[in-house]
mmCIF file of C-alpha atoms in Angstrom:
data_model
loop_
_atom_site.group_PDB
_atom_site.id
_atom_site.type_symbol
_atom_site.label_atom_id
_atom_site.label_comp_id
_atom_site.label_asym_id
_atom_site.label_seq_id
_atom_site.Cartn_x
_atom_site.Cartn_y
_atom_site.Cartn_z
ATOM 1 C CA MET A 196 -12.799 -85.396 60.107
ATOM 2 C CA LYS A 197 -14.288 -86.858 63.542
ATOM 3 C CA ASN A 198 -18.051 -86.213 64.095
ATOM 4 C CA SER A 199 -18.077 -83.587 67.025
ATOM 5 C CA LYS A 200 -22.084 -83.612 67.113
ATOM 6 C CA LYS A 201 -23.425 -84.939 70.398
ATOM 7 C CA THR A 202 -25.752 -87.966 70.669
ATOM 8 C CA LEU A 203 -29.441 -87.195 70.974
ATOM 9 C CA LEU A 204 -31.579 -90.325 72.012
ATOM 10 C CA ILE A 205 -35.321 -89.988 71.274
ATOM 11 C CA VAL A 206 -37.498 -92.815 72.882
ATOM 12 C CA GLY A 207 -40.787 -92.608 71.005
ATOM 13 C CA GLY A 208 -41.379 -91.655 67.380
ATOM 14 C CA GLY A 209 -44.755 -89.936 67.998
ATOM 15 C CA PHE A 210 -45.890 -86.364 67.472
ATOM 16 C CA ALA A 211 -43.337 -84.951 70.238
ATOM 17 C CA GLY A 212 -40.582 -87.191 69.263
ATOM 18 C CA MET A 213 -40.819 -86.559 65.501
ATOM 19 C CA THR A 214 -41.153 -82.769 65.991
ATOM 20 C CA ILE A 215 -37.704 -82.938 68.111
ATOM 21 C CA ILE A 216 -36.248 -84.902 65.197
ATOM 22 C CA THR A 217 -37.383 -82.415 62.417
ATOM 23 C CA GLN A 218 -35.790 -79.429 64.379
ATOM 24 C CA THR A 219 -32.615 -80.980 65.862
ATOM 25 C CA TYR A 220 -31.318 -83.271 63.245
ATOM 26 C CA LYS A 221 -28.640 -80.761 61.836
ATOM 27 C CA GLN A 222 -27.288 -80.181 65.293
ATOM 28 C CA PHE A 223 -27.079 -83.732 66.768
ATOM 29 C CA ASN A 224 -26.544 -87.375 65.898
ATOM 30 C CA ILE A 225 -30.197 -88.630 66.581
ATOM 31 C CA VAL A 226 -30.739 -92.384 67.713
ATOM 32 C CA LEU A 227 -34.567 -93.174 67.707
ATOM 33 C CA LEU A 228 -35.671 -96.009 69.777
ATOM 34 C CA ASP A 229 -39.302 -97.194 69.332
ATOM 35 C CA GLN A 230 -41.260 -100.548 69.675
ATOM 36 C CA LYS A 231 -42.819 -99.943 66.175
ATOM 37 C CA SER A 232 -41.196 -99.268 63.171
ATOM 38 C CA TYR A 233 -43.528 -96.523 62.007
ATOM 39 C CA PHE A 234 -45.124 -93.400 62.835
ATOM 40 C CA GLU A 235 -48.876 -93.233 62.659
ATOM 41 C CA PHE A 236 -51.248 -90.111 62.616
ATOM 42 C CA VAL A 237 -53.456 -91.588 65.295
ATOM 43 C CA PRO A 238 -56.067 -88.587 65.300
ATOM 44 C CA SER A 239 -57.464 -89.895 61.838
ATOM 45 C CA VAL A 240 -57.063 -93.661 62.355
ATOM 46 C CA PHE A 241 -60.798 -94.102 62.550
ATOM 47 C CA ASN A 242 -60.985 -93.584 58.716
ATOM 48 C CA ALA A 243 -58.558 -96.678 58.531
ATOM 49 C CA PHE A 244 -61.185 -98.711 60.330
ATOM 50 C CA ILE A 245 -63.580 -98.249 57.336
ATOM 51 C CA HIS A 246 -60.754 -97.930 54.556
ATOM 52 C CA PRO A 247 -57.979 -99.823 55.864
ATOM 53 C CA GLU A 248 -55.368 -98.933 52.906
ATOM 54 C CA SER A 249 -55.678 -95.240 54.137
ATOM 55 C CA ILE A 250 -53.254 -96.188 56.738
ATOM 56 C CA PHE A 251 -50.367 -96.031 54.293
ATOM 57 C CA ASP A 252 -51.303 -92.262 53.977
ATOM 58 C CA LEU A 253 -51.213 -91.652 57.677
ATOM 59 C CA THR A 254 -47.830 -93.423 58.362
ATOM 60 C CA LEU A 255 -44.094 -93.192 57.615
ATOM 61 C CA GLN A 256 -41.464 -95.960 58.161
ATOM 62 C CA PHE A 257 -38.528 -94.748 60.367
ATOM 63 C CA LYS A 258 -35.987 -96.563 58.408
ATOM 64 C CA GLN A 259 -36.879 -94.572 55.433
ATOM 65 C CA SER A 260 -36.434 -91.273 57.217
ATOM 66 C CA LYS A 261 -34.595 -88.291 55.356
ATOM 67 C CA PHE A 262 -33.386 -86.931 58.575
ATOM 68 C CA GLY A 263 -30.301 -89.147 58.866
ATOM 69 C CA ILE A 264 -31.393 -90.744 62.060
ATOM 70 C CA LEU A 265 -30.205 -94.138 63.447
ATOM 71 C CA PHE A 266 -33.440 -96.301 64.121
ATOM 72 C CA ILE A 267 -33.403 -99.023 66.642
ATOM 73 C CA GLN A 268 -36.559 -101.059 67.153
ATOM 74 C CA GLY A 269 -36.827 -102.230 70.829
ATOM 75 C CA LYS A 270 -38.604 -101.290 74.103
ATOM 76 C CA LEU A 271 -36.775 -99.213 76.630
ATOM 77 C CA THR A 272 -36.782 -100.958 79.867
ATOM 78 C CA HIS A 273 -34.536 -98.586 82.122
ATOM 79 C CA ILE A 274 -31.965 -95.705 82.171
ATOM 80 C CA GLU A 275 -28.935 -95.475 84.289
ATOM 81 C CA ASN A 276 -27.075 -92.301 84.182
ATOM 82 C CA ASN A 277 -26.513 -91.684 80.390
ATOM 83 C CA ILE A 278 -27.142 -95.241 79.338
ATOM 84 C CA ALA A 279 -30.553 -96.419 78.129
ATOM 85 C CA TYR A 280 -31.026 -100.071 78.217
ATOM 86 C CA TYR A 281 -33.495 -101.756 75.865
ATOM 87 C CA GLN A 282 -34.440 -105.449 75.108
ATOM 88 C CA GLY A 283 -31.327 -106.585 73.346
ATOM 89 C CA GLY A 284 -28.780 -103.722 73.928
ATOM 90 C CA GLN A 285 -28.106 -100.399 75.329
ATOM 91 C CA ILE A 286 -27.345 -96.834 73.857
ATOM 92 C CA GLU A 287 -24.955 -94.055 75.386
ATOM 93 C CA PHE A 288 -26.188 -90.640 74.961
ATOM 94 C CA ASP A 289 -25.300 -87.209 75.878
ATOM 95 C CA TYR A 290 -28.999 -86.041 75.784
ATOM 96 C CA CYS A 291 -32.356 -88.084 75.907
ATOM 97 C CA ALA A 292 -35.885 -87.154 75.261
ATOM 98 C CA ILE A 293 -38.560 -89.480 76.401
ATOM 99 C CA THR A 294 -41.556 -89.149 74.011
ATOM 100 C CA ILE A 295 -43.227 -92.661 74.404
ATOM 101 C CA GLY A 296 -46.813 -91.299 74.508
ATOM 102 C CA SER A 297 -49.564 -93.525 76.187
ATOM 103 C CA ASN A 298 -51.137 -96.811 75.565
ATOM 104 C CA TYR A 299 -54.719 -97.465 74.341
ATOM 105 C CA THR A 300 -56.817 -100.538 73.751
ATOM 106 C CA ASN A 301 -56.080 -102.218 70.430
ATOM 107 C CA PRO A 302 -56.797 -101.666 67.354
ATOM 108 C CA ILE A 303 -57.235 -97.834 68.301
ATOM 109 C CA LYS A 304 -53.734 -97.297 69.262
ATOM 110 C CA SER A 305 -51.823 -100.329 68.213
ATOM 111 C CA THR A 306 -48.353 -101.302 69.488
ATOM 112 C CA ILE A 307 -47.922 -103.846 66.477
ATOM 113 C CA PRO A 308 -44.183 -103.608 65.582
ATOM 114 C CA LYS A 309 -44.600 -103.800 61.709
ATOM 115 C CA LEU A 310 -46.797 -101.626 59.438
ATOM 116 C CA SER A 311 -47.695 -104.465 57.212
ATOM 117 C CA ASP A 312 -49.074 -106.305 60.213
ATOM 118 C CA ARG A 313 -50.954 -102.966 61.524
ATOM 119 C CA PHE A 314 -52.532 -103.153 57.964
ATOM 120 C CA ILE A 315 -53.527 -106.647 58.562
ATOM 121 C CA GLU A 316 -55.036 -105.722 62.017
ATOM 122 C CA LEU A 317 -57.132 -102.890 60.419
ATOM 123 C CA LYS A 318 -58.373 -105.015 57.766
ATOM 124 C CA LYS A 319 -59.618 -107.579 60.594
ATOM 125 C CA THR A 320 -61.151 -104.697 62.520
ATOM 126 C CA GLN A 321 -63.088 -103.561 59.142
ATOM 127 C CA HIS A 322 -64.341 -107.210 58.748
ATOM 128 C CA LYS A 323 -65.518 -107.364 62.334
ATOM 129 C CA ILE A 324 -67.480 -104.101 61.921
ATOM 130 C CA ILE A 325 -68.882 -105.315 58.509
ATOM 131 C CA GLU A 326 -69.966 -108.475 60.096
ATOM 132 C CA SER A 327 -71.575 -106.963 63.156
ATOM 133 C CA GLN A 328 -75.051 -105.744 63.261
ATOM 134 C CA THR A 329 -75.069 -104.084 66.715
ATOM 135 C CA ILE A 330 -71.875 -102.388 68.145
ATOM 136 C CA LEU A 331 -71.366 -100.867 71.680
ATOM 137 C CA ILE A 332 -68.716 -98.252 72.365
ATOM 138 C CA ILE A 333 -67.894 -97.648 76.110
ATOM 139 C CA GLY A 334 -66.665 -94.145 76.701
ATOM 140 C CA GLY A 335 -68.082 -90.925 75.641
ATOM 141 C CA GLY A 336 -64.893 -88.810 75.267
ATOM 142 C CA ILE A 337 -63.338 -87.723 71.908
ATOM 143 C CA VAL A 338 -62.358 -91.316 70.775
ATOM 144 C CA GLY A 339 -65.656 -92.756 71.623
ATOM 145 C CA VAL A 340 -67.641 -90.071 69.544
ATOM 146 C CA GLU A 341 -65.551 -90.056 66.692
ATOM 147 C CA LEU A 342 -65.424 -93.817 66.341
ATOM 148 C CA ALA A 343 -69.210 -93.971 66.727
ATOM 149 C CA CYS A 344 -69.782 -91.287 64.032
ATOM 150 C CA GLU A 345 -67.358 -92.836 61.715
ATOM 151 C CA ILE A 346 -68.976 -96.273 61.935
ATOM 152 C CA LYS A 347 -72.713 -95.163 61.856
ATOM 153 C CA ALA A 348 -72.008 -92.346 58.963
ATOM 154 C CA THR A 349 -70.772 -95.328 56.728
ATOM 155 C CA TYR A 350 -72.795 -98.152 57.990
ATOM 156 C CA LYS A 351 -76.335 -96.433 58.553
ATOM 157 C CA GLN A 352 -78.351 -99.701 58.811
ATOM 158 C CA LYS A 353 -76.147 -100.942 61.923
ATOM 159 C CA THR A 354 -77.182 -100.084 65.486
ATOM 160 C CA VAL A 355 -74.383 -98.158 67.119
ATOM 161 C CA ALA A 356 -74.554 -97.260 70.810
ATOM 162 C CA ILE A 357 -72.403 -95.330 73.255
ATOM 163 C CA ILE A 358 -72.613 -95.661 77.144
ATOM 164 C CA THR A 359 -70.503 -93.451 79.531
ATOM 165 C CA LYS A 360 -70.280 -93.016 83.117
ATOM 166 C CA GLY A 361 -70.038 -89.184 82.684
ATOM 167 C CA LYS A 362 -71.171 -86.657 80.022
ATOM 168 C CA ILE A 363 -70.635 -86.818 76.171
ATOM 169 C CA LEU A 364 -67.437 -84.727 75.750
ATOM 170 C CA SER A 365 -67.388 -83.901 79.322
ATOM 171 C CA THR A 366 -64.021 -82.131 79.096
ATOM 172 C CA MET A 367 -65.108 -80.035 76.149
ATOM 173 C CA PRO A 368 -67.112 -76.878 76.235
ATOM 174 C CA LYS A 369 -70.819 -77.282 76.596
ATOM 175 C CA SER A 370 -71.376 -75.976 72.998
ATOM 176 C CA ALA A 371 -69.289 -79.066 71.605
ATOM 177 C CA SER A 372 -71.073 -81.623 73.603
ATOM 178 C CA VAL A 373 -74.498 -80.050 72.389
ATOM 179 C CA TYR A 374 -73.188 -80.021 68.649
ATOM 180 C CA ALA A 375 -71.836 -83.563 69.117
ATOM 181 C CA LYS A 376 -75.041 -84.999 70.545
ATOM 182 C CA LYS A 377 -77.206 -83.244 67.925
ATOM 183 C CA ARG A 378 -74.929 -84.886 65.196
ATOM 184 C CA MET A 379 -75.291 -88.383 66.597
ATOM 185 C CA GLN A 380 -78.918 -87.865 66.996
ATOM 186 C CA ASP A 381 -79.038 -87.092 63.402
ATOM 187 C CA LEU A 382 -77.172 -90.131 62.521
ATOM 188 C CA GLY A 383 -79.150 -92.379 64.804
ATOM 189 C CA ILE A 384 -76.616 -93.229 67.305
ATOM 190 C CA GLU A 385 -78.051 -94.223 70.683
ATOM 191 C CA PHE A 386 -76.227 -93.019 73.839
ATOM 192 C CA LYS A 387 -76.663 -93.004 77.418
ATOM 193 C CA GLU A 388 -74.871 -90.695 79.734
ATOM 194 C CA ASP A 389 -74.192 -91.047 83.454
ATOM 195 C CA TYR A 390 -74.587 -95.034 82.974
ATOM 196 C CA LYS A 391 -74.116 -96.981 86.286
ATOM 197 C CA GLY A 392 -75.677 -100.036 85.220
ATOM 198 C CA PRO A 393 -74.399 -103.504 84.658
ATOM 199 C CA SER A 394 -72.325 -104.816 81.489
ATOM 200 C CA LEU A 395 -74.041 -104.535 78.338
ATOM 201 C CA ASP A 396 -71.239 -106.411 76.356
ATOM 202 C CA SER A 397 -73.347 -109.664 75.749
ATOM 203 C CA ASN A 398 -75.996 -107.632 74.201
ATOM 204 C CA PHE A 399 -73.759 -106.572 71.252
ATOM 205 C CA ASP A 400 -72.000 -108.309 68.377
ATOM 206 C CA LEU A 401 -68.904 -105.928 68.773
ATOM 207 C CA VAL A 402 -67.749 -103.874 71.638
ATOM 208 C CA PHE A 403 -64.921 -101.168 71.578
ATOM 209 C CA ASN A 404 -63.467 -99.969 74.821
ATOM 210 C CA CYS A 405 -62.693 -96.251 74.642
ATOM 211 C CA LYS A 406 -62.253 -95.469 78.302
ATOM 212 C CA GLY A 407 -58.821 -93.718 78.382
ATOM 213 C CA ASN A 408 -55.006 -94.183 78.313
ATOM 214 C CA THR A 409 -52.592 -96.198 80.281
ATOM 215 C CA TYR A 410 -48.785 -95.534 80.704
ATOM 216 C CA GLU A 411 -45.727 -97.690 80.279
ATOM 217 C CA SER A 412 -43.448 -98.056 83.505
ATOM 218 C CA ILE A 413 -39.823 -97.166 82.986
ATOM 219 C CA ARG A 414 -37.194 -97.306 85.608
ATOM 220 C CA LEU A 415 -34.795 -94.415 85.897
ATOM 221 C CA ASP A 416 -31.879 -94.886 88.235
ATOM 222 C CA ASP A 417 -34.027 -96.703 90.839
ATOM 223 C CA ASN A 418 -35.877 -93.242 91.391
ATOM 224 C CA PHE A 419 -39.624 -93.883 91.386
ATOM 225 C CA GLU A 420 -40.308 -90.607 93.070
ATOM 226 C CA MET A 421 -40.575 -88.749 89.643
ATOM 227 C CA PHE A 422 -43.683 -90.873 88.614
ATOM 228 C CA ASP A 423 -47.145 -89.666 89.769
ATOM 229 C CA SER A 424 -50.080 -92.143 90.355
ATOM 230 C CA LYS A 425 -50.595 -92.623 86.625
ATOM 231 C CA LYS A 426 -46.879 -93.256 85.817
ATOM 232 C CA GLN A 427 -46.227 -90.181 84.289
ATOM 233 C CA PHE A 428 -42.908 -88.407 84.420
ATOM 234 C CA LEU A 429 -42.742 -85.241 86.627
ATOM 235 C CA VAL A 430 -40.895 -82.456 84.712
ATOM 236 C CA ASP A 431 -39.637 -79.070 85.639
ATOM 237 C CA ASP A 432 -40.299 -75.891 83.655
ATOM 238 C CA TYR A 433 -37.862 -76.667 81.118
ATOM 239 C CA LEU A 434 -39.492 -80.300 80.471
ATOM 240 C CA LYS A 435 -36.425 -81.872 82.072
ATOM 241 C CA ILE A 436 -36.821 -84.936 84.447
ATOM 242 C CA ARG A 437 -36.089 -83.493 87.952
ATOM 243 C CA THR A 438 -33.642 -85.940 88.910
ATOM 244 C CA ASN A 439 -31.642 -85.874 85.699
ATOM 245 C CA PRO A 440 -31.106 -82.577 83.634
ATOM 246 C CA LYS A 441 -30.035 -84.474 80.514
ATOM 247 C CA ILE A 442 -33.303 -86.105 80.111
ATOM 248 C CA PHE A 443 -36.165 -84.398 78.539
ATOM 249 C CA CYS A 444 -39.813 -85.513 78.564
ATOM 250 C CA ALA A 445 -42.764 -84.520 76.289
ATOM 251 C CA GLY A 446 -46.356 -85.919 75.212
ATOM 252 C CA ASP A 447 -48.645 -88.096 77.102
ATOM 253 C CA ILE A 448 -46.208 -89.538 79.555
ATOM 254 C CA CYS A 449 -45.111 -85.946 80.665
ATOM 255 C CA LEU A 450 -46.678 -84.214 83.588
ATOM 256 C CA SER A 451 -45.641 -80.628 83.747
ATOM 257 C CA SER A 452 -46.788 -77.570 85.859
ATOM 258 C CA GLN A 453 -48.946 -76.355 82.910
ATOM 259 C CA ASN A 454 -51.141 -79.503 83.291
ATOM 260 C CA GLU A 455 -51.930 -79.413 79.549
ATOM 261 C CA THR A 456 -54.535 -81.548 77.983
ATOM 262 C CA LYS A 457 -52.893 -84.290 76.297
ATOM 263 C CA THR A 458 -53.221 -83.915 72.311
ATOM 264 C CA ALA A 459 -51.098 -84.260 69.498
ATOM 265 C CA PHE A 460 -50.949 -80.386 69.154
ATOM 266 C CA SER A 461 -49.840 -80.123 72.801
ATOM 267 C CA ALA A 462 -47.075 -82.828 72.182
ATOM 268 C CA GLU A 463 -45.836 -81.060 69.215
ATOM 269 C CA MET A 464 -45.638 -77.862 71.141
ATOM 270 C CA GLN A 465 -43.557 -79.475 73.890
ATOM 271 C CA GLY A 466 -41.405 -81.176 71.257
ATOM 272 C CA GLU A 467 -40.521 -77.677 70.061
ATOM 273 C CA ILE A 468 -39.653 -76.351 73.526
ATOM 274 C CA ILE A 469 -37.364 -79.296 73.946
ATOM 275 C CA ALA A 470 -35.788 -78.769 70.423
ATOM 276 C CA TYR A 471 -35.202 -75.030 71.303
ATOM 277 C CA ASN A 472 -33.644 -75.914 74.587
ATOM 278 C CA LEU A 473 -31.271 -78.693 73.212
ATOM 279 C CA LYS A 474 -30.249 -76.161 70.578
ATOM 280 C CA HIS A 475 -29.727 -73.213 73.144
ATOM 281 C CA PRO A 476 -28.437 -74.790 76.334
ATOM 282 C CA ASN A 477 -27.569 -71.309 77.634
ATOM 283 C CA LYS A 478 -30.808 -69.691 76.654
ATOM 284 C CA GLN A 479 -33.406 -71.974 77.486
ATOM 285 C CA ILE A 480 -37.061 -71.301 77.624
ATOM 286 C CA LYS A 481 -39.732 -72.516 80.089
ATOM 287 C CA SER A 482 -42.759 -74.457 79.227
ATOM 288 C CA TYR A 483 -45.526 -72.133 78.329
ATOM 289 C CA TRP A 484 -49.463 -72.452 78.421
ATOM 290 C CA ILE A 485 -50.712 -74.404 75.425
ATOM 291 C CA PRO A 486 -54.088 -73.561 74.109
ATOM 292 C CA ASN A 487 -56.751 -76.371 74.065
ATOM 293 C CA THR A 488 -57.194 -76.839 70.321
ATOM 294 C CA TYR A 489 -59.248 -79.929 69.012
ATOM 295 C CA ILE A 490 -60.734 -80.927 65.749
ATOM 296 C CA ILE A 491 -63.207 -83.899 66.413
ATOM 297 C CA SER A 492 -64.445 -85.982 63.377
ATOM 298 C CA LEU A 493 -68.221 -86.687 63.444
ATOM 299 C CA GLY A 494 -68.482 -88.890 60.291
ATOM 300 C CA GLY A 495 -69.080 -88.245 56.682
ATOM 301 C CA TRP A 496 -67.564 -84.652 56.139
ATOM 302 C CA LYS A 497 -68.335 -83.080 59.371
ATOM 303 C CA ALA A 498 -66.207 -82.108 62.305
ATOM 304 C CA ILE A 499 -66.101 -79.783 65.367
ATOM 305 C CA PHE A 500 -63.330 -77.214 65.786
ATOM 306 C CA ILE A 501 -62.766 -76.209 69.452
ATOM 307 C CA PHE A 502 -60.448 -73.489 70.491
ATOM 308 C CA GLU A 503 -60.477 -72.940 74.263
ATOM 309 C CA SER A 504 -64.232 -71.979 74.946
ATOM 310 C CA PHE A 505 -64.918 -71.294 71.257
ATOM 311 C CA THR A 506 -66.594 -73.922 68.879
ATOM 312 C CA PHE A 507 -67.941 -74.270 65.400
ATOM 313 C CA GLY A 508 -68.765 -77.330 63.492
ATOM 314 C CA GLY A 509 -69.515 -78.474 59.864
ATOM 315 C CA PHE A 510 -67.653 -79.025 56.601
ATOM 316 C CA ILE A 511 -64.886 -76.391 57.218
ATOM 317 C CA PRO A 512 -63.271 -78.161 60.420
ATOM 318 C CA TYR A 513 -63.323 -81.467 58.491
ATOM 319 C CA LEU A 514 -61.237 -79.663 55.737
ATOM 320 C CA MET A 515 -58.904 -78.236 58.502
ATOM 321 C CA LYS A 516 -58.234 -81.535 60.001
ATOM 322 C CA LEU A 517 -57.648 -83.070 56.490
ATOM 323 C CA PHE A 518 -55.210 -80.169 55.659
ATOM 324 C CA ILE A 519 -53.472 -80.652 59.142
ATOM 325 C CA GLU A 520 -52.958 -84.385 58.463
ATOM 326 C CA VAL A 521 -51.392 -83.806 55.080
ATOM 327 C CA VAL A 522 -48.955 -81.165 56.416
ATOM 328 C CA VAL A 523 -47.938 -83.017 59.586
ATOM 329 C CA VAL A 524 -47.287 -86.267 57.839
ATOM 330 C CA ASN A 525 -45.347 -84.907 54.927
ATOM 331 C CA ASP A 526 -43.180 -82.762 57.327
ATOM 332 C CA PHE A 527 -42.439 -85.752 59.342
ATOM 333 C CA ARG A 528 -41.427 -87.528 56.142
ATOM 334 C CA GLY A 529 -39.243 -84.861 55.242
ATOM 335 C CA VAL A 530 -40.933 -83.489 52.130
ATOM 336 C CA ILE A 531 -39.561 -80.124 51.235
ATOM 337 C CA GLY A 532 -41.600 -77.121 51.948
ATOM 338 C CA PHE A 533 -44.097 -78.818 54.505
ATOM 339 C CA ASN A 534 -41.949 -77.948 57.591
ATOM 340 C CA ILE A 535 -42.488 -74.302 56.912
ATOM 341 C CA ILE A 536 -46.126 -74.753 56.323
ATOM 342 C CA HIS A 537 -46.200 -76.650 59.610
ATOM 343 C CA GLN A 538 -44.581 -73.817 61.447
ATOM 344 C CA ILE A 539 -46.736 -71.245 60.116
ATOM 345 C CA MET A 540 -49.696 -73.401 60.954
ATOM 346 C CA ASN A 541 -48.567 -73.498 64.570
ATOM 347 C CA TYR A 542 -47.993 -69.829 64.708
ATOM 348 C CA VAL A 543 -51.584 -69.174 63.353
ATOM 349 C CA VAL A 544 -52.774 -71.083 66.385
ATOM 350 C CA TYR A 545 -50.959 -68.912 68.808
ATOM 351 C CA MET A 546 -52.124 -65.626 66.946
ATOM 352 C CA MET A 547 -55.540 -67.021 67.475
ATOM 353 C CA LEU A 548 -54.767 -67.525 71.206
ATOM 354 C CA TYR A 549 -53.606 -63.667 71.419
ATOM 355 C CA ILE A 550 -56.687 -62.729 69.733
ATOM 356 C CA TYR A 551 -58.918 -64.766 71.943
ATOM 357 C CA MET A 552 -57.243 -63.553 75.095
ATOM 358 C CA ILE A 553 -57.683 -59.834 74.001
ATOM 359 C CA ILE A 554 -61.306 -60.504 73.300
ATOM 360 C CA GLN A 555 -61.723 -62.050 76.495
ATOM 361 C CA LEU A 556 -59.983 -59.180 78.491
ATOM 362 C CA LEU A 557 -62.170 -56.642 76.603
ATOM 363 C CA LEU A 558 -65.429 -58.486 77.502
ATOM 364 C CA ALA A 559 -64.144 -58.525 81.141
ATOM 365 C CA ILE A 560 -63.307 -54.891 81.137
ATOM 366 C CA ALA A 561 -66.516 -53.669 79.319
ATOM 367 C CA PRO A 562 -68.979 -54.331 82.013
ATOM 368 C CA LEU A 563 -66.457 -52.784 84.675
ATOM 369 C CA GLY A 564 -66.145 -49.591 82.296
ATOM 370 C CA SER A 565 -70.035 -49.424 82.105
ATOM 371 C CA LYS A 566 -70.264 -49.438 85.960
ATOM 372 C CA ILE A 567 -67.579 -46.727 86.302
ATOM 373 C CA LYS A 568 -69.693 -44.646 84.033
ATOM 374 C CA GLN A 569 -72.860 -45.296 85.733
ATOM 375 C CA ASP A 570 -71.080 -44.387 89.119
ATOM 376 C CA GLN A 571 -69.903 -41.194 87.588
ATOM 377 C CA ARG A 572 -73.354 -40.435 86.446
ATOM 378 C CA VAL A 573 -74.634 -40.903 89.925
ATOM 379 C CA GLU A 574 -72.041 -38.858 91.452
ATOM 380 C CA LEU A 575 -72.499 -36.023 88.842
ATOM 381 C CA LYS A 576 -76.267 -36.041 89.650
ATOM 382 C CA ARG A 577 -75.687 -35.878 93.370
ATOM 383 C CA ILE A 578 -73.394 -32.886 92.848
ATOM 384 C CA GLN A 579 -75.962 -31.258 90.500
ATOM 385 C CA GLN A 580 -78.411 -31.447 93.399
ATOM 386 C CA GLU A 581 -76.221 -30.157 95.966
ATOM 387 C CA ILE A 582 -75.618 -27.106 93.852
ATOM 388 C CA GLU A 583 -79.194 -26.600 93.261
ATOM 389 C CA GLU A 584 -79.752 -26.733 96.964
ATOM 390 C CA PHE A 585 -77.060 -24.417 97.717
ATOM 391 C CA LYS A 586 -78.664 -21.844 95.106
ATOM 392 C CA LYS A 587 -81.886 -22.103 96.934
ATOM 393 C CA GLN A 588 -80.193 -21.196 100.174
#
């Protein structure tokens, strides 16, 4: 019997791509195109800087996928109509999801094709850290803070410093920034905010650049207007490329009307939206607001949990991140039962969002109710005074 399934091409096996695979492999013939041969749980990669062998707990090889996909290792160059061209061949598809993510400086986010070579890269990074007495980290965002804390918590005698042109965790709630700075002070990490001085690279044995993401440039039917200034794809409310309704986009490279913060969680949520729309072409849903949710590791057994403006730190957030890592990696590996746990975990986040929104609404209404009662008391007092004056007459 001829296979009647349509072909779904997924470009990039990151969080969004793997989410789409786990939820659509029964309905489509899936072809995965990726430069690398493996998925990597990047949010926990700094532990592998200290313990390189842990990378094998954070990864899965695409060729060992249990979802029946066809994996092709290569780099997408351009797409014309329903044909994707990569270095060495082409792929014809019915639908396509571009989820290639973003680039970061090595070895933080590596483009090394083979997992064995990635392990060697991490071993070299570990050796550099061990051999260096002074380490400078440029950038005070999530990546810079996590890396500094991981190194200093393990190698207490080393000098670790952060310089940033802005504030530490400037995009996070103030309480998260305060907690992170207190943790860094306790560890003995030196940090300088609003730094506008000369380069300090020559003053340190080892320097890590943690200043931000860059994006790949991909040509689609010679239509470059779909890129913004950062080379991200502009998508409609259904996460479709605006000039081709057969092509979806999610993750770091996607620029939607929600303007969501780029995290592994937001990539997963967009992957779920695309998976649903692929399976229900006549009943598609629009991209919705994705809550800002983070867990930032702070070395040792400490982390910060951030949900919108709510934050708390300590051992529990560390356990939460470890739990998420185990669930996500095993779900993407196809281990029975973990997909259900993963779905429940995501639903819990949205339940937290609804509760958070209700609390915010009540907090906003409470002062209004108090003012109304005060106005009522003033009016009642005025009426009583008028009645008393009327009686006197």
